[in-house]
Amino acid sequence: MKWEQAWLDYKPLASYQSRDYFTKLTVRARGKCIDTAVTELTKACKEILNIEIEAVDEYASEGILLTVQETDELGEEGYKIAEKLGLITVSGSGEVGVLYGVFELIKQVKLGNALKDIKISTKPDNPIRILNHWDNMDGSIERGYSGDSFFFEDDTIIVNDRTVDYARLVASIGINAVVINNVNVRHAAKYLVDQRYYEGLGAIGDIFAGYGIDLYISLNFAAPISVGGLSTADPLDEKVSEWWKNQLARLHDAVPNLKGFLVKADSEGEPGPFTYNRDHADGANMLARAVKSFGGKIIWRCFVYNCQQDWRDLKTDRARAGYDNFLPLDGKFDDNVTLQIKNGPMDFQVREPVSPLIGAMPKTNQILEVQIAQEYTGQQKHICYLIPMFKEILGFRTYCHESQDTVADVISGRTYNQRQVGIAAVVNTGNDANWTGHDFAAANLYGFGRLAWNMSLTSEAIANEWSRMTFNGSDIVTENVTDILMKSWPAYEKYTSPLGIGWMVNPSHHFGPNVDGYEYDRWGTYHRATFETIGVDRTPNGTGYTTQYNEPNAGMYEELTSCPEELLLFFHKVPYIHQLSTGKTVIQHIYDTHFEGVEEVASMIESWDEVEEHIDSVVHDRVKQRMQFQMAHAKEWRDVVNTYFYRKTGIVDAQKRLIHS
Amino acid sequence: MKWEQAWLDYKPLASYQSRDYFTKLTVRARGKCIDTAVTELTKACKEILNIEIEAVDEYASEGILLTVQETDELGEEGYKIAEKLGLITVSGSGEVGVLYGVFELIKQVKLGNALKDIKISTKPDNPIRILNHWDNMDGSIERGYSGDSFFFEDDTIIVNDRTVDYARLVASIGINAVVINNVNVRHAAKYLVDQRYYEGLGAIGDIFAGYGIDLYISLNFAAPISVGGLSTADPLDEKVSEWWKNQLARLHDAVPNLKGFLVKADSEGEPGPFTYNRDHADGANMLARAVKSFGGKIIWRCFVYNCQQDWRDLKTDRARAGYDNFLPLDGKFDDNVTLQIKNGPMDFQVREPVSPLIGAMPKTNQILEVQIAQEYTGQQKHICYLIPMFKEILGFRTYCHESQDTVADVISGRTYNQRQVGIAAVVNTGNDANWTGHDFAAANLYGFGRLAWNMSLTSEAIANEWSRMTFNGSDIVTENVTDILMKSWPAYEKYTSPLGIGWMVNPSHHFGPNVDGYEYDRWGTYHRATFETIGVDRTPNGTGYTTQYNEPNAGMYEELTSCPEELLLFFHKVPYIHQLSTGKTVIQHIYDTHFEGVEEVASMIESWDEVEEHIDSVVHDRVKQRMQFQMAHAKEWRDVVNTYFYRKTGIVDAQKRLIHS
């Protein structure tokens, strides 16, 4: 199968004012990543500038100089690029910094920017910038919408040119760690810790190492039983901890770039320490101690809740679960354990409040988990640019600390001066030719990497840059593509689930409208819509979830008057005739936004049509087809949701548009 | 895996007044079925009476005599049993009649009935009494709730002792034909017509032949392409018809007991003649001519509808599809084609009107298809005895003819003097030890066979007989089991889907309540419930479906005042406050029946508890566990449905019971 190169697709530049720098390359450093940096720069020079650049190691007075200079200012991974008197120096604080600097330099060339007087100095905001692949070893991908896995097939590990191209792509946006297998570790994946997979993991690990990417795998907590043949997986049983220690030490010996392990325990049927009346700290620390000798890290997911709830129960609240389960454990986790916390308290809905657990455990490392696989946001058949959502989350003030209290502060380590922290994304790639199914979905991958590095970038700037890197860089293309991206999340929110309520999707596959789809189910996902009211009371009168927030957030959410309206129904049960700040009632807001959302999709299609002549026809058609599907599906959403509420309330649309009865 | 013998489980009788007849067995006939009859009688004598009976061929003055005497009065398959002066003569009109007579005689013994002066003369009402297995060749069963297939595993055919025991079971209740593979013919099953399966089919066919059972398989209409390598499956293409003729002739040569073929064409994604702009008659007749030389039969299913409907469309009506598709073709089908028509116009809901197609095609052979696999009626986790439903269907007057116009008349051939007619059941068996998952589900299989033979048997009589054949025959057991069975369908209807509306189930697997589960889907399955009304208008003001019935049925259904109330919402859209004949409103009826249904399950459990001491403890526990599940699930149905309608209408329960809001 052929595949494309996404934003690393190099096309010749007809003319380029700064091409003369690329006649001479001096390399003053050694290492795997330095070699990669040279290879990448050589390739880019050849393909973009048609220059066969050759690396020399001599006194450099002009051209390009790659060098390592350790400085505190740049941390471990930062770099500087500076031009002076004909010499562009790319200096990394470590060898991977040089590689990142080279990718930045290539970007400048690809975008045709002048390099005279260039001066960039940057280091990543987040120590850990990790992708989570939910790839199964049979080749399927849980919540995958871009084809099958390129890591696994028929219970074997795939290593080929695509593995390299994957590493290039994600390293070019600053990703420094990748979990290659699904957090639900089933079947053959349990044996990734076994010697049968040493060779395959070793080969992937080597490729990753050249791009500064730490290899992670997901573990099955019950592996001592299924793989080890023990009778228990009790984390406090010495045989168990010994087994893990030996198993993982041998594994690390065979695969030296294997740096960490992701664990989903005691959730949705996965095994965990609860089976043995142990807590999450017991489980995580046992593993942490098993891998400490080689500097291994344990990332422990906080997606833990009772998935056998009863819709008749108005007190049990899935939203409370993460905080209730983990808060009491603050201070109990070892240093090399990090908790990975989903951005919201539910599960990647189009709109959720920020998880109150983030920032609430000062003595515990935390990673923010977002999902760029569009499980609930259109499954890469709809355009839904998620960077604006992530920006809102990162900017949220938790009030967990007297200063530096935003989510961005917490996960970057600024708040509590932590190092094993950062940001994770459940990733949206597969073996489709364009990697992400929908071409526009690549903007989420690109954007995640860029944002993980620099959380102060704006959504527009990232969209703009992705567009210029991906398409013909003419102004109209960049403008229209940016416009489409920036419209897409608000539009998706409008034509799907209103005012923060969520979950109005078909069960299991989570695609398409079904207002009652999860209403009477066991997953804790209810809208409670009656003939007169809708929403979930999460104030102290209801489930009490609001009390998990620090003040003034708790009070803000608790009071109907101060609760942000986009989250109104997440926190409150209100009459349909409740009046919003716009002067509209809730029901009229539902009707209006659903009509508007569809209109916005129409305008996105117009923008795309307008740039047809500037876009490769294969790509234009491919996107156009998905946009047409999105349009039809947005109408289905609009009609099902509006009809559902009209049928339930009998309240007519003030604008008398067609709502099917 | 071990399995049980269901109603053929023979236990020793301590004393039996008529045991002396079984000292001598005279056989005056020859044939495979005669051999089987002798084997069966020998086995029963040994196991029930501890007598080693031996067959002799001599002048018979006492004991048992098996003989064939062709008489018009008994048709091809009937038999007589008569005692005279110490000799019990079992005479069949053909050899299979003798076998049926022997099974009847064994039943009499097993039930401990006195045989002196016994006089039975019977022949089957229906020429074709056929079971449809929806078994896939990978071993799974579509809509199977009793384990995996005992015919197929890993794309191979299984032939073992269980095949024989299956044949015994179904022959003992008069089944004379079996389709062993799913009507959706996919993957390996397409190759059942190919020589690779001759041996396996031949072995099953031989076993079946000994029990008077014709072997049928389901065909894939596109097999000329997938199996034959042709470029088309156009039924009017000579290469296609030649291919089928050769393929099926060779197949019949190898498997002489293969007597017929079932086809689902042009429905739910299955291929068919529509692809080539041909009609069902073109497709069916082409196959019929291919098999005519060896007396083969084609059964063509009428489950054909557009499964890409739009819920916004109020005119297209899935219920109309069978009639609309097939009625114009009356007179066009060859003699050896039979149309197989589901009992209702939708799909095996707990309550549907009778399909208007039945009896509407005087020149066309018809088979009635019912489903004893409880797809929509509790999936063999709930007890739902379906024989009372089938009795209602069979007794329905179609007014298609001046006399003999019931469904029973039509399918038995009485109405139009037809022979290739009868009744089919989608069967409920699998490789579970007890064959049917729920022990009580065996009553549906038993009952179907008995009813197919004699449509004038009452539901109670069948329940009673099944209970006595299956359990300890003490009066309290028989009484309580019969009571449980007779309560079960009404109870299931009460706590699930009210007043004929149907489809309030979870999509795909069809289990458990989901009122809107199919409401906005593409399958033509809508209840149209708003805040003030519910139901589908199928009168001429609506979809016009009522006009497919003959008068006076059409008028009866069309008028709100004469429409049977159990089908009210199938035919009419009415306000929730519409008053029923009971004086209750529709909404109050919904609430009341849902509470009542649960109470009835409770009383069923009481009845079962009462007989605990009389029932084998393994069986009692097995049933009890399922009844407890049924109880909990009935409550879930009650609560979801009542809450749904309370939330939608705001109308409170007149009895102020707990309805969650």
mmCIF file of N, CA and C in Angstrom, chain A residues 311-312 516 519-520 528-531 635-636 639-640 643-644 646-650 660, chain B residues 311-312 516 519-520 528-531 635-636 639-640 643-644 646-650 660:
data_model
loop_
_atom_site.group_PDB
_atom_site.id
_atom_site.type_symbol
_atom_site.label_atom_id
_atom_site.label_comp_id
_atom_site.label_asym_id
_atom_site.label_seq_id
_atom_site.Cartn_x
_atom_site.Cartn_y
_atom_site.Cartn_z
ATOM 1 N N TRP A 311 -29.912 3.866 35.551
ATOM 2 C CA TRP A 311 -30.445 5.175 35.160
ATOM 3 C C TRP A 311 -31.458 5.704 36.170
ATOM 4 N N ARG A 312 -32.008 4.811 36.961
ATOM 5 C CA ARG A 312 -32.994 5.250 37.971
ATOM 6 C C ARG A 312 -32.331 5.913 39.168
ATOM 7 N N ASP A 516 -31.854 9.205 22.835
ATOM 8 C CA ASP A 516 -32.001 8.304 23.985
ATOM 9 C C ASP A 516 -31.007 7.135 23.937
ATOM 10 N N GLU A 519 -29.574 6.770 27.234
ATOM 11 C CA GLU A 519 -30.371 7.346 28.316
ATOM 12 C C GLU A 519 -30.770 6.316 29.370
ATOM 13 N N TYR A 520 -30.997 5.087 28.938
ATOM 14 C CA TYR A 520 -31.450 4.073 29.901
ATOM 15 C C TYR A 520 -30.393 2.977 30.041
ATOM 16 N N ARG A 528 -31.790 13.016 31.045
ATOM 17 C CA ARG A 528 -32.944 13.203 31.921
ATOM 18 C C ARG A 528 -34.018 14.102 31.313
ATOM 19 N N ALA A 529 -34.128 14.089 29.995
ATOM 20 C CA ALA A 529 -35.110 14.969 29.350
ATOM 21 C C ALA A 529 -36.533 14.466 29.570
ATOM 22 N N THR A 530 -37.379 15.330 30.139
ATOM 23 C CA THR A 530 -38.805 15.035 30.260
ATOM 24 C C THR A 530 -39.565 15.991 29.354
ATOM 25 N N PHE A 531 -40.880 15.982 29.484
ATOM 26 C CA PHE A 531 -41.699 16.896 28.686
ATOM 27 C C PHE A 531 -41.463 18.352 29.059
ATOM 28 N N LYS A 635 -27.540 17.179 8.611
ATOM 29 C CA LYS A 635 -29.006 17.331 8.483
ATOM 30 C C LYS A 635 -29.731 16.245 9.275
ATOM 31 N N GLU A 636 -29.183 15.033 9.219
ATOM 32 C CA GLU A 636 -29.787 13.947 9.994
ATOM 33 C C GLU A 636 -29.740 14.288 11.481
ATOM 34 N N ASP A 639 -32.313 17.042 12.202
ATOM 35 C CA ASP A 639 -33.702 16.611 12.168
ATOM 36 C C ASP A 639 -34.039 15.673 13.321
ATOM 37 N N VAL A 640 -33.145 14.767 13.632
ATOM 38 C CA VAL A 640 -33.446 13.830 14.717
ATOM 39 C C VAL A 640 -33.533 14.580 16.052
ATOM 40 N N THR A 643 -36.607 17.007 16.044
ATOM 41 C CA THR A 643 -37.857 16.240 16.126
ATOM 42 C C THR A 643 -38.022 15.627 17.512
ATOM 43 N N TYR A 644 -36.934 15.080 18.015
ATOM 44 C CA TYR A 644 -37.007 14.485 19.355
ATOM 45 C C TYR A 644 -37.565 15.505 20.349
ATOM 46 N N TYR A 646 -39.101 18.414 19.740
ATOM 47 C CA TYR A 646 -40.450 18.884 19.420
ATOM 48 C C TYR A 646 -41.475 17.843 19.872
ATOM 49 N N ARG A 647 -41.186 16.582 19.552
ATOM 50 C CA ARG A 647 -42.139 15.534 19.951
ATOM 51 C C ARG A 647 -42.307 15.474 21.461
ATOM 52 N N LYS A 648 -41.245 15.809 22.166
ATOM 53 C CA LYS A 648 -41.290 15.671 23.617
ATOM 54 C C LYS A 648 -41.939 16.875 24.280
ATOM 55 N N THR A 649 -41.742 18.047 23.695
ATOM 56 C CA THR A 649 -42.204 19.270 24.364
ATOM 57 C C THR A 649 -43.474 19.831 23.749
ATOM 58 N N GLY A 650 -43.671 19.578 22.474
ATOM 59 C CA GLY A 650 -44.797 20.203 21.800
ATOM 60 C C GLY A 650 -44.612 21.694 21.582
ATOM 61 N N HIS A 660 -39.833 17.993 11.523
ATOM 62 C CA HIS A 660 -40.699 16.825 11.292
ATOM 63 C C HIS A 660 -41.357 16.416 12.599
ATOM 64 N N TRP B 311 -37.083 8.010 8.134
ATOM 65 C CA TRP B 311 -38.124 8.171 9.158
ATOM 66 C C TRP B 311 -38.996 9.396 8.902
ATOM 67 N N ARG B 312 -38.493 10.335 8.121
ATOM 68 C CA ARG B 312 -39.272 11.542 7.838
ATOM 69 C C ARG B 312 -40.367 11.274 6.815
ATOM 70 N N ASP B 516 -36.919 4.348 21.556
ATOM 71 C CA ASP B 516 -36.548 5.033 20.313
ATOM 72 C C ASP B 516 -35.475 4.279 19.531
ATOM 73 N N GLU B 519 -36.464 4.228 16.057
ATOM 74 C CA GLU B 519 -37.405 5.278 15.667
ATOM 75 C C GLU B 519 -36.869 6.183 14.567
ATOM 76 N N TYR B 520 -35.568 6.403 14.565
ATOM 77 C CA TYR B 520 -35.006 7.318 13.556
ATOM 78 C C TYR B 520 -34.079 6.553 12.619
ATOM 79 N N ARG B 528 -43.683 6.786 16.049
ATOM 80 C CA ARG B 528 -44.170 8.146 15.846
ATOM 81 C C ARG B 528 -44.733 8.777 17.109
ATOM 82 N N ALA B 529 -44.217 8.401 18.252
ATOM 83 C CA ALA B 529 -44.750 8.935 19.507
ATOM 84 C C ALA B 529 -44.347 10.392 19.702
ATOM 85 N N THR B 530 -45.332 11.268 19.882
ATOM 86 C CA THR B 530 -45.080 12.665 20.228
ATOM 87 C C THR B 530 -45.583 12.885 21.655
ATOM 88 N N PHE B 531 -45.607 14.149 22.061
ATOM 89 C CA PHE B 531 -46.126 14.468 23.392
ATOM 90 C C PHE B 531 -47.610 14.194 23.507
ATOM 91 N N LYS B 635 -38.678 -5.986 34.772
ATOM 92 C CA LYS B 635 -38.744 -4.712 35.511
ATOM 93 C C LYS B 635 -38.049 -3.598 34.729
ATOM 94 N N GLU B 636 -36.927 -3.949 34.113
ATOM 95 C CA GLU B 636 -36.217 -2.959 33.301
ATOM 96 C C GLU B 636 -37.119 -2.503 32.147
ATOM 97 N N ASP B 639 -39.900 -0.263 33.593
ATOM 98 C CA ASP B 639 -39.459 1.064 34.008
ATOM 99 C C ASP B 639 -39.051 1.936 32.825
ATOM 100 N N VAL B 640 -38.349 1.340 31.879
ATOM 101 C CA VAL B 640 -37.917 2.155 30.729
ATOM 102 C C VAL B 640 -39.132 2.621 29.931
ATOM 103 N N THR B 643 -41.300 5.114 32.047
ATOM 104 C CA THR B 643 -40.606 6.400 32.187
ATOM 105 C C THR B 643 -40.586 7.147 30.868
ATOM 106 N N TYR B 644 -40.310 6.404 29.805
ATOM 107 C CA TYR B 644 -40.295 7.052 28.486
ATOM 108 C C TYR B 644 -41.615 7.787 28.243
ATOM 109 N N TYR B 646 -44.018 8.564 30.441
ATOM 110 C CA TYR B 646 -44.296 9.619 31.417
ATOM 111 C C TYR B 646 -43.498 10.877 31.066
ATOM 112 N N ARG B 647 -42.221 10.680 30.745
ATOM 113 C CA ARG B 647 -41.395 11.837 30.391
ATOM 114 C C ARG B 647 -41.931 12.559 29.158
ATOM 115 N N LYS B 648 -42.537 11.789 28.279
ATOM 116 C CA LYS B 648 -42.985 12.392 27.025
ATOM 117 C C LYS B 648 -44.345 13.064 27.169
ATOM 118 N N THR B 649 -45.180 12.494 28.018
ATOM 119 C CA THR B 649 -46.555 12.997 28.091
ATOM 120 C C THR B 649 -46.811 13.854 29.324
ATOM 121 N N GLY B 650 -46.065 13.599 30.382
ATOM 122 C CA GLY B 650 -46.351 14.289 31.631
ATOM 123 C C GLY B 650 -47.643 13.831 32.290
ATOM 124 N N HIS B 660 -40.354 6.269 37.489
ATOM 125 C CA HIS B 660 -39.178 7.153 37.591
ATOM 126 C C HIS B 660 -39.310 8.289 36.589
#
